Coordinates of C-alpha atoms and ligand atoms in Angstrom, one line a residue:
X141 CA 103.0 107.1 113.2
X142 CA 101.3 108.2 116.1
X143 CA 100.8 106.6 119.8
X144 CA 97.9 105.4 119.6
X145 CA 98.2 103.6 115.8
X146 CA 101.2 101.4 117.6
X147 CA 98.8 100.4 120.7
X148 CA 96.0 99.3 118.8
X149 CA 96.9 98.5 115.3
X150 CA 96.7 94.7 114.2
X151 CA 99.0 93.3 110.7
X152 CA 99.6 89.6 109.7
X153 CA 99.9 87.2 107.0
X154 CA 96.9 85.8 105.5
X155 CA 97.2 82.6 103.1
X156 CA 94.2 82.3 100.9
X157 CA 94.6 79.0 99.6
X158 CA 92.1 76.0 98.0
X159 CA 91.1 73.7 95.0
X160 CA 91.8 75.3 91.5
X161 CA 89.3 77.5 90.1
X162 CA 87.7 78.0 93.6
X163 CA 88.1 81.8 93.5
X164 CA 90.9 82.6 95.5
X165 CA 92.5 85.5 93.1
X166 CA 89.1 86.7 92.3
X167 CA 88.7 87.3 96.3
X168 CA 92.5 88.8 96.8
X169 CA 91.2 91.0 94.1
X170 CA 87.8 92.0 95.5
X171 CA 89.3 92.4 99.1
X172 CA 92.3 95.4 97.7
X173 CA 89.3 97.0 95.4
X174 CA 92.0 96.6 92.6
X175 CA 93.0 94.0 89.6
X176 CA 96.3 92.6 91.2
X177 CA 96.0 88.9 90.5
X178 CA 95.0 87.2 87.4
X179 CA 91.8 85.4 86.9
X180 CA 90.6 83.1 84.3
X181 CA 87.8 80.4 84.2
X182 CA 90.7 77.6 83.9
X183 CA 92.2 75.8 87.3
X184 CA 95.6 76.4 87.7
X185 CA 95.6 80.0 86.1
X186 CA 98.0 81.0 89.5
X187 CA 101.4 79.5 90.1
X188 CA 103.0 82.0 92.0
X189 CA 101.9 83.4 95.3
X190 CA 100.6 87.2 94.7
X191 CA 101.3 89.4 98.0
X192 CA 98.7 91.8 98.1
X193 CA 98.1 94.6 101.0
X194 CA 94.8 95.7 103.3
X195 CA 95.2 98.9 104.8
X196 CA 93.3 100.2 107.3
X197 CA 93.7 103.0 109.4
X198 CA 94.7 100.6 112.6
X199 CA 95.0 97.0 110.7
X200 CA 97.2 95.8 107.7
X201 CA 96.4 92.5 106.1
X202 CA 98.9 91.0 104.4
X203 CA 96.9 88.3 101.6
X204 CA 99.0 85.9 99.8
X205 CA 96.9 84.1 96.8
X206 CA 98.6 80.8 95.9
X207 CA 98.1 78.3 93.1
X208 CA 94.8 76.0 93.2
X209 CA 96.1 72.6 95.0
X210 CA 97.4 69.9 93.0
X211 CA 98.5 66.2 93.3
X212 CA 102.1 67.1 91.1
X213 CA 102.5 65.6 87.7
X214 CA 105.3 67.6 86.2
X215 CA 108.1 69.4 88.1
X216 CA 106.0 72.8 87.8
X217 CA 103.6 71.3 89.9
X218 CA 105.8 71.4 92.8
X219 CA 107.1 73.9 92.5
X220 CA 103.4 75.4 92.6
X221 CA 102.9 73.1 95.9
X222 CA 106.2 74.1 97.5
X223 CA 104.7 78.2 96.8
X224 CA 101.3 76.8 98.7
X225 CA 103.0 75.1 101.5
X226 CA 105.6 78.6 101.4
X227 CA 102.4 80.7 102.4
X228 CA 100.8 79.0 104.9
X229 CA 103.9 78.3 107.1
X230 CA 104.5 82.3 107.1
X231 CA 100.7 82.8 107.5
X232 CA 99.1 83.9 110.7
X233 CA 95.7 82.8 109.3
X234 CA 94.5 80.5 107.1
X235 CA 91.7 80.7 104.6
X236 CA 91.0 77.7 103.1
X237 CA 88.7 78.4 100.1
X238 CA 85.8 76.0 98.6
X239 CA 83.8 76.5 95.7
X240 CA 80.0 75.6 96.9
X241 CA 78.9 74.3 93.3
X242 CA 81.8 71.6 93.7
X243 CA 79.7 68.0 93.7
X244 CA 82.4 66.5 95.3
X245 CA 82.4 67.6 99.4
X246 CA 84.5 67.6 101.5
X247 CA 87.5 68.5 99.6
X248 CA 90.6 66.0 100.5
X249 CA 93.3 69.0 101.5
X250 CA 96.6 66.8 100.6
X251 CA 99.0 69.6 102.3
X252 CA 101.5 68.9 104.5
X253 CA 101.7 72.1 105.8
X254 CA 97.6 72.5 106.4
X255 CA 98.0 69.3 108.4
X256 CA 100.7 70.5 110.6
X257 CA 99.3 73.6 110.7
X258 CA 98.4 75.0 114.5
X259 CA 97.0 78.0 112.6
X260 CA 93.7 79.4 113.0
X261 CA 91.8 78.2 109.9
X262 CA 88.5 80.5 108.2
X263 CA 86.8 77.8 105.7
X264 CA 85.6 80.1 103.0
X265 CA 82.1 79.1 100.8
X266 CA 82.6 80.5 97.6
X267 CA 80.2 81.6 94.7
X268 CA 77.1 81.3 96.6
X269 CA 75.6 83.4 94.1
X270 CA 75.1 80.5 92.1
X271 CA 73.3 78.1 94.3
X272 CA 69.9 78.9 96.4
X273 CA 70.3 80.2 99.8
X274 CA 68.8 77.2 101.5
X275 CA 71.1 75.0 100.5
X276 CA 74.3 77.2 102.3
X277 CA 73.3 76.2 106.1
X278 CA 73.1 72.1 104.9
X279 CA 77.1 72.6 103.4
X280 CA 78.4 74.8 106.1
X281 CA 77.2 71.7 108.5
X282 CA 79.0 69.4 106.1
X283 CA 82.1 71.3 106.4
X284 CA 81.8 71.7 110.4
X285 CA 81.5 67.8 110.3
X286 CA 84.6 67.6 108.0
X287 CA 87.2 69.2 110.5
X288 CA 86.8 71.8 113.5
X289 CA 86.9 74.8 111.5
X290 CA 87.2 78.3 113.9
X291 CA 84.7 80.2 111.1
X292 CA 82.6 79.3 108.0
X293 CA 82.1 82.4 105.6
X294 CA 79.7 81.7 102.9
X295 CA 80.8 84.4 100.7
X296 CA 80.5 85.2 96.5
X297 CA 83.5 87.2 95.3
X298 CA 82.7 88.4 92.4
X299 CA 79.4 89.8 93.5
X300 CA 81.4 91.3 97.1
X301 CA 78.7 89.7 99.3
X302 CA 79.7 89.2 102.4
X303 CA 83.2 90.2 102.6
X304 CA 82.5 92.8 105.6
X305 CA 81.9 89.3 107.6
X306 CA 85.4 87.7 106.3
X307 CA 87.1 91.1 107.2
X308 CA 85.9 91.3 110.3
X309 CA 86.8 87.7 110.9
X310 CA 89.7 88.4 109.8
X311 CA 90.6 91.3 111.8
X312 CA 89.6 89.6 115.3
X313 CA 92.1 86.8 114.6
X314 CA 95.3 88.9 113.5
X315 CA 97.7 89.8 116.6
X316 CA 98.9 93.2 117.5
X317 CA 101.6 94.4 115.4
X318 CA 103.1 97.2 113.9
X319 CA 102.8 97.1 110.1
X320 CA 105.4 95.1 108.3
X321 CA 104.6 97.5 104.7
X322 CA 104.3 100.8 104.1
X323 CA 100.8 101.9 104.7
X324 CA 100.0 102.9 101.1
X325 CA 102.5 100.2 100.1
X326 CA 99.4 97.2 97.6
X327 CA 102.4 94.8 97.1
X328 CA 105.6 94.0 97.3
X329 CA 106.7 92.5 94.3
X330 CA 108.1 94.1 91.1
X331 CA 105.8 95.9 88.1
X332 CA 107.8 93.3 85.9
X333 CA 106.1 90.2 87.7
X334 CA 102.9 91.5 87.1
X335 CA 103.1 92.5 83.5
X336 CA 104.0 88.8 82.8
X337 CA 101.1 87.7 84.6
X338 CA 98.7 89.8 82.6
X339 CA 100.2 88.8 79.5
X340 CA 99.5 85.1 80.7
X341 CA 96.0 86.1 81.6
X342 CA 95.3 87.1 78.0
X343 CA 96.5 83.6 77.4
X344 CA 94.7 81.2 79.8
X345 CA 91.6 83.4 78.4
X346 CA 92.2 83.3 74.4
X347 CA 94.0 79.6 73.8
X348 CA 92.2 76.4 74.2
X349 CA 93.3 73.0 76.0
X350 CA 96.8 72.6 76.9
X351 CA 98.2 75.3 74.9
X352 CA 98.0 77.9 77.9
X353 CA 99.2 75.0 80.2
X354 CA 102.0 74.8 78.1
X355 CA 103.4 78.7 78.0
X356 CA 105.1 80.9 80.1
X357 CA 106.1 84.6 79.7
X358 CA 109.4 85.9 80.5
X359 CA 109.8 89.6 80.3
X360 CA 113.1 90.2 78.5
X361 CA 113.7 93.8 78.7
X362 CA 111.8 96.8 80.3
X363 CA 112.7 100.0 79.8
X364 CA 111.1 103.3 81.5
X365 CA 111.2 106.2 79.5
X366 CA 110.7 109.8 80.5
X367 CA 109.9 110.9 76.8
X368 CA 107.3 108.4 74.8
X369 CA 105.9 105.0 76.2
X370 CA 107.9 102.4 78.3
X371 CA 109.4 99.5 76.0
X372 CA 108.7 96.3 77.0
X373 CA 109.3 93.2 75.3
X374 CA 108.0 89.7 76.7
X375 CA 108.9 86.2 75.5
X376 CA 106.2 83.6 75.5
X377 CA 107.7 80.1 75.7
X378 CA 105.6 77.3 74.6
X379 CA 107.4 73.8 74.6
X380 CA 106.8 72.6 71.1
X381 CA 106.9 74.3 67.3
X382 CA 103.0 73.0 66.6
X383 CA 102.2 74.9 70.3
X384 CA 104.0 78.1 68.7
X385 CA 102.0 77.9 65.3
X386 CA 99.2 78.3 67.5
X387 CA 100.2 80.4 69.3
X388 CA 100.7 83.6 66.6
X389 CA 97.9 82.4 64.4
X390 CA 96.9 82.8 60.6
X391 CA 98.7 85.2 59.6
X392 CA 100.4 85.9 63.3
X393 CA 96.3 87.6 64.1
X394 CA 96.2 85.6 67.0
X395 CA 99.4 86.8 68.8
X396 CA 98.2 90.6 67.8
X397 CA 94.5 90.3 68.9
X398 CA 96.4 89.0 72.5
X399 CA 99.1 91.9 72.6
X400 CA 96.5 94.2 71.8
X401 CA 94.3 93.2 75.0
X402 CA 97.9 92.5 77.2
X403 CA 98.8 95.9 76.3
X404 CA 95.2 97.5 77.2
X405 CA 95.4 96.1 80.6
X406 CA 99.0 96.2 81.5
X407 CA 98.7 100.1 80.4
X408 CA 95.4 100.2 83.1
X409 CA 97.6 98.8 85.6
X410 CA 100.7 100.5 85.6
X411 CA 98.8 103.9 84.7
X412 CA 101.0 104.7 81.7
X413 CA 101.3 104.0 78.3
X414 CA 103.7 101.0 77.0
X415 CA 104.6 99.6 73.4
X416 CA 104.6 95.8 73.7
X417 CA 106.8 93.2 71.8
X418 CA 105.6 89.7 72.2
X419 CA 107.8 87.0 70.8
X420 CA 107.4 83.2 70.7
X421 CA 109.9 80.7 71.7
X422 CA 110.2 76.6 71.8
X423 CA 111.7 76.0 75.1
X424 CA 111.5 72.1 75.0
X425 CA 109.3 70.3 78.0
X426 CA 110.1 73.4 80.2
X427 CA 107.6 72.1 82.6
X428 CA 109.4 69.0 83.7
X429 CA 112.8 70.5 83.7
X430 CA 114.0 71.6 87.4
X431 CA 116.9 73.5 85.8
X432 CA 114.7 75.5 83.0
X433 CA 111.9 76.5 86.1
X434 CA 114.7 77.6 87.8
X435 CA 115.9 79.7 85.2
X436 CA 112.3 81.4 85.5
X437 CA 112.5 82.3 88.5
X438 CA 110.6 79.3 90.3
Ligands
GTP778 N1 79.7 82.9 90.0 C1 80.9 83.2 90.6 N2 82.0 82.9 89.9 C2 83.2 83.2 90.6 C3 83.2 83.7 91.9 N3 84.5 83.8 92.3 C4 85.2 83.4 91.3 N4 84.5 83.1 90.2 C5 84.9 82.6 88.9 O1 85.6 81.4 89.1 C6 86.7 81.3 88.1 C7 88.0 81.1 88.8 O2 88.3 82.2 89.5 P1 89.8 82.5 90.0 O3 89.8 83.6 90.9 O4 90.8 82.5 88.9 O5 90.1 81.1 90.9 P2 91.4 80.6 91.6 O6 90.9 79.9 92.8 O7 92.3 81.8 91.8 O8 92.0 79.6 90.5 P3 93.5 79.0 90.4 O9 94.4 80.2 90.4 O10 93.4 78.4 89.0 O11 93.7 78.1 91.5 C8 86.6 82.6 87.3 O12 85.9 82.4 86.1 C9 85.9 83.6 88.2 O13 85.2 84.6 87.5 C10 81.9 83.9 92.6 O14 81.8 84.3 93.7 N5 80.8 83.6 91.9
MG779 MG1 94.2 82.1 91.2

C-alpha cells in the first residue's frame, strides 16, 4: 500500500437497516455488483446480518444488511433484533431504509440502539420506481418533519437509480482510515453461511404461509474435493411432521424441484460445481427455544 492510499483513503461500518421487505438486501446487493444476500418478496427473509465489502481505490465500505425490524414474538425474533441493534452500535453510519409505497408514514423505529444512536443517519426512499416522481419531494418533506435526518436518498434498488448519490453520501461521511479488509476481500464470513442462505432463499420463494417461517437450514457436512464436485449435505428443519410433508412434496417433487434451483445458484456463487443432499428434520418449536437457536449458531 502506497503513501498516498494511507493519507487519503476513507473505510467504515455501514448498517443498512429498516421495516421488512423494505429492500435492504436487494440494495447491499446492488451496491457490491454481486448476489451476496438473499432476497425474496416475504418480510423477514434476513435474520442474520450479511457483511458485505465496497472497494474503491481510496475508500472501503463495510455494509452490514440486517433483518427487517420487528416487535419479537418468538425467541428468534430477538435474536434477529439483538443482530439489528449488533450493527448499528459498530456502525459509523446509519442507513435507515423505507419502502416509499408503504401507506403507513412515518415508520415508528422501536430500536433502542437507533434512539441512542449519535450516529450520522442517511434515510433511504426505496422503490421509487413504483410511484410517480411528483409524489418523492411531498414524502422526503414528511420524513424531514419526522426526525432531523443528515440526507434523504430517494433511490430504487433494483432498477440502480440513484445509487451514485448514496455512495457519494456515503463516502463524505466515513472517517479516514486505513482499511479494516483486504481490498479484494467481498465478505467476511464463511462459503458455509452462505450456501445455507441460498438454500433458504429457494425456500421463502417456493413454500407458502408459515412454512418458510417455520424452517431453517443447517449445513451438516461440506467437503471440498480436488477430483469431482464438492459434497455438501444441508438439513432443513421444520418444527412439525405436517410442515415436513410439505416440505418434500408428492412424491418428495417438491424438495427436488428446490435442490435443483439451490444447487443452480449455490454452484453460480461459489463458481464450482457441487452435488447437494437436502434432508428434512422435525426439530420441535425451534423458534421459541433459546437453547435450540443457540445450537444454530444464533
Ligand atoms: N419495485 C421494486 N422492488 C424492490 C426494490 N427493492 C427491493 N424490491 C423488492 O422488494 C422485496 C423485498 O426485497 P428484500 O431486499 O428482500 O427486502 P429486505 O428489506 O432485505 O427484507 P427483509 O430481509 O425481509 O427485512 C423483493 O421482492 C425485492 O425484489 C425496488 O427498488 N423497486
Ligand atoms: Mg433482507
Amino acid at each position: 500500500m502506497n503513501q498516498e492510499i494511507n493519507i487519503k483513503h476513507k473505510a467504515g461500518y455501514i448498517a443498512i437497516f429498516g421495516l421488512p421487505n423494505s429492500g435492504k438486501s436487494t440494495l447491499l446487493n446492488a451496491l457490491l455488483d454481486i448476489r451476496l444476500a438473499i432476497i425474496s418478496a416475504r418480510p423477514h427473509t434476513t435474520r442474520r446480518n450479511v457483511l458485505g465489502i465496497l472497494n474503491e481505490e481510496n475508500l472501503q465500505c463495510v455494509f452490514m444488511d440486517t433483518p427487517g425490524i420487528v416487535k419479537p414474538k418468538y425467541e428468534l425474533h430477538k435474536k434477529m433484533v439483538k443482530n439489528i441493534e449488533n450493527a448499528l452500535g459498530d456502525a459509523d453510519l446509519l442507513l435507515l431504509m423505507v419502502d416509499c409505497t408503504h401507506k403507513k408514514h412515518p415508520i415508528d423505529v422501536d430500536l433502542k440502539a437507533f434512539k441512542t444512536s449519535a450516529h450520522r443517519t442517511v434515510l433511504i426512499l426505496n422503490k421509487i420506481d413504483l410511484i410517480g416522481k411528483s409524489k418523492i419531494l411531498p414524502l422526503i418533506e414528511l420524513y424531514q418533519n419526522w426526525a432531523p435526518f443528515d440526507t434523504i436518498v430517494p433511490i430504487s434498488a433494483t432498477k440502480k437509480e440513484g445509487l451514485d448519490v448514496l455512495k457519494e453520501e456515503i463516502e463524505k461521511n466515513l472517517p479516514l482510515s486505513p482499511p479494516f479488509y483486504d481490498k479484494d476481500a467481498i465478505t467476511d464470513q464463511p462459503e458455509r453461511f452462505f450456501v445455507s442462505e441460498l438454500i433458504r432463499e429457494q425456500i421463502f420463494r417456493s413454500y407458502h404461509e408459515e412454512i418458510p417461517y417455520s424452517t431453517e437450514v443447517m449445513i451438516k457436512e461440506f467437503k471440498e474435493r480436488d477430483k469431482g464436485k464438492d459434497y455438501i449435505e444441508a438439513i432443513i428443519f421444520v418444527e412439525r411432521d405436517s410442515q415436513k410433508g410439505i416440505i418434500i412434496g408428492a412424491k418428495g417433487a417438491k424438495l427436488k424441484d428446490v435442490g435443483a434451483k439451490a444447487r443452480s445458484v449455490i454452484e453460480q456463487f461459489l463458481g464450482r460445481k457441487i452435488y447437494l443432499d437436502l434432508r428434512v428434520k422435525v426439530n420441535p418449536s425451534w423458534r421459541r427455544s433459546e437453547s435450540k437457536l443457540k445450537q444454530m449458531g444464533y
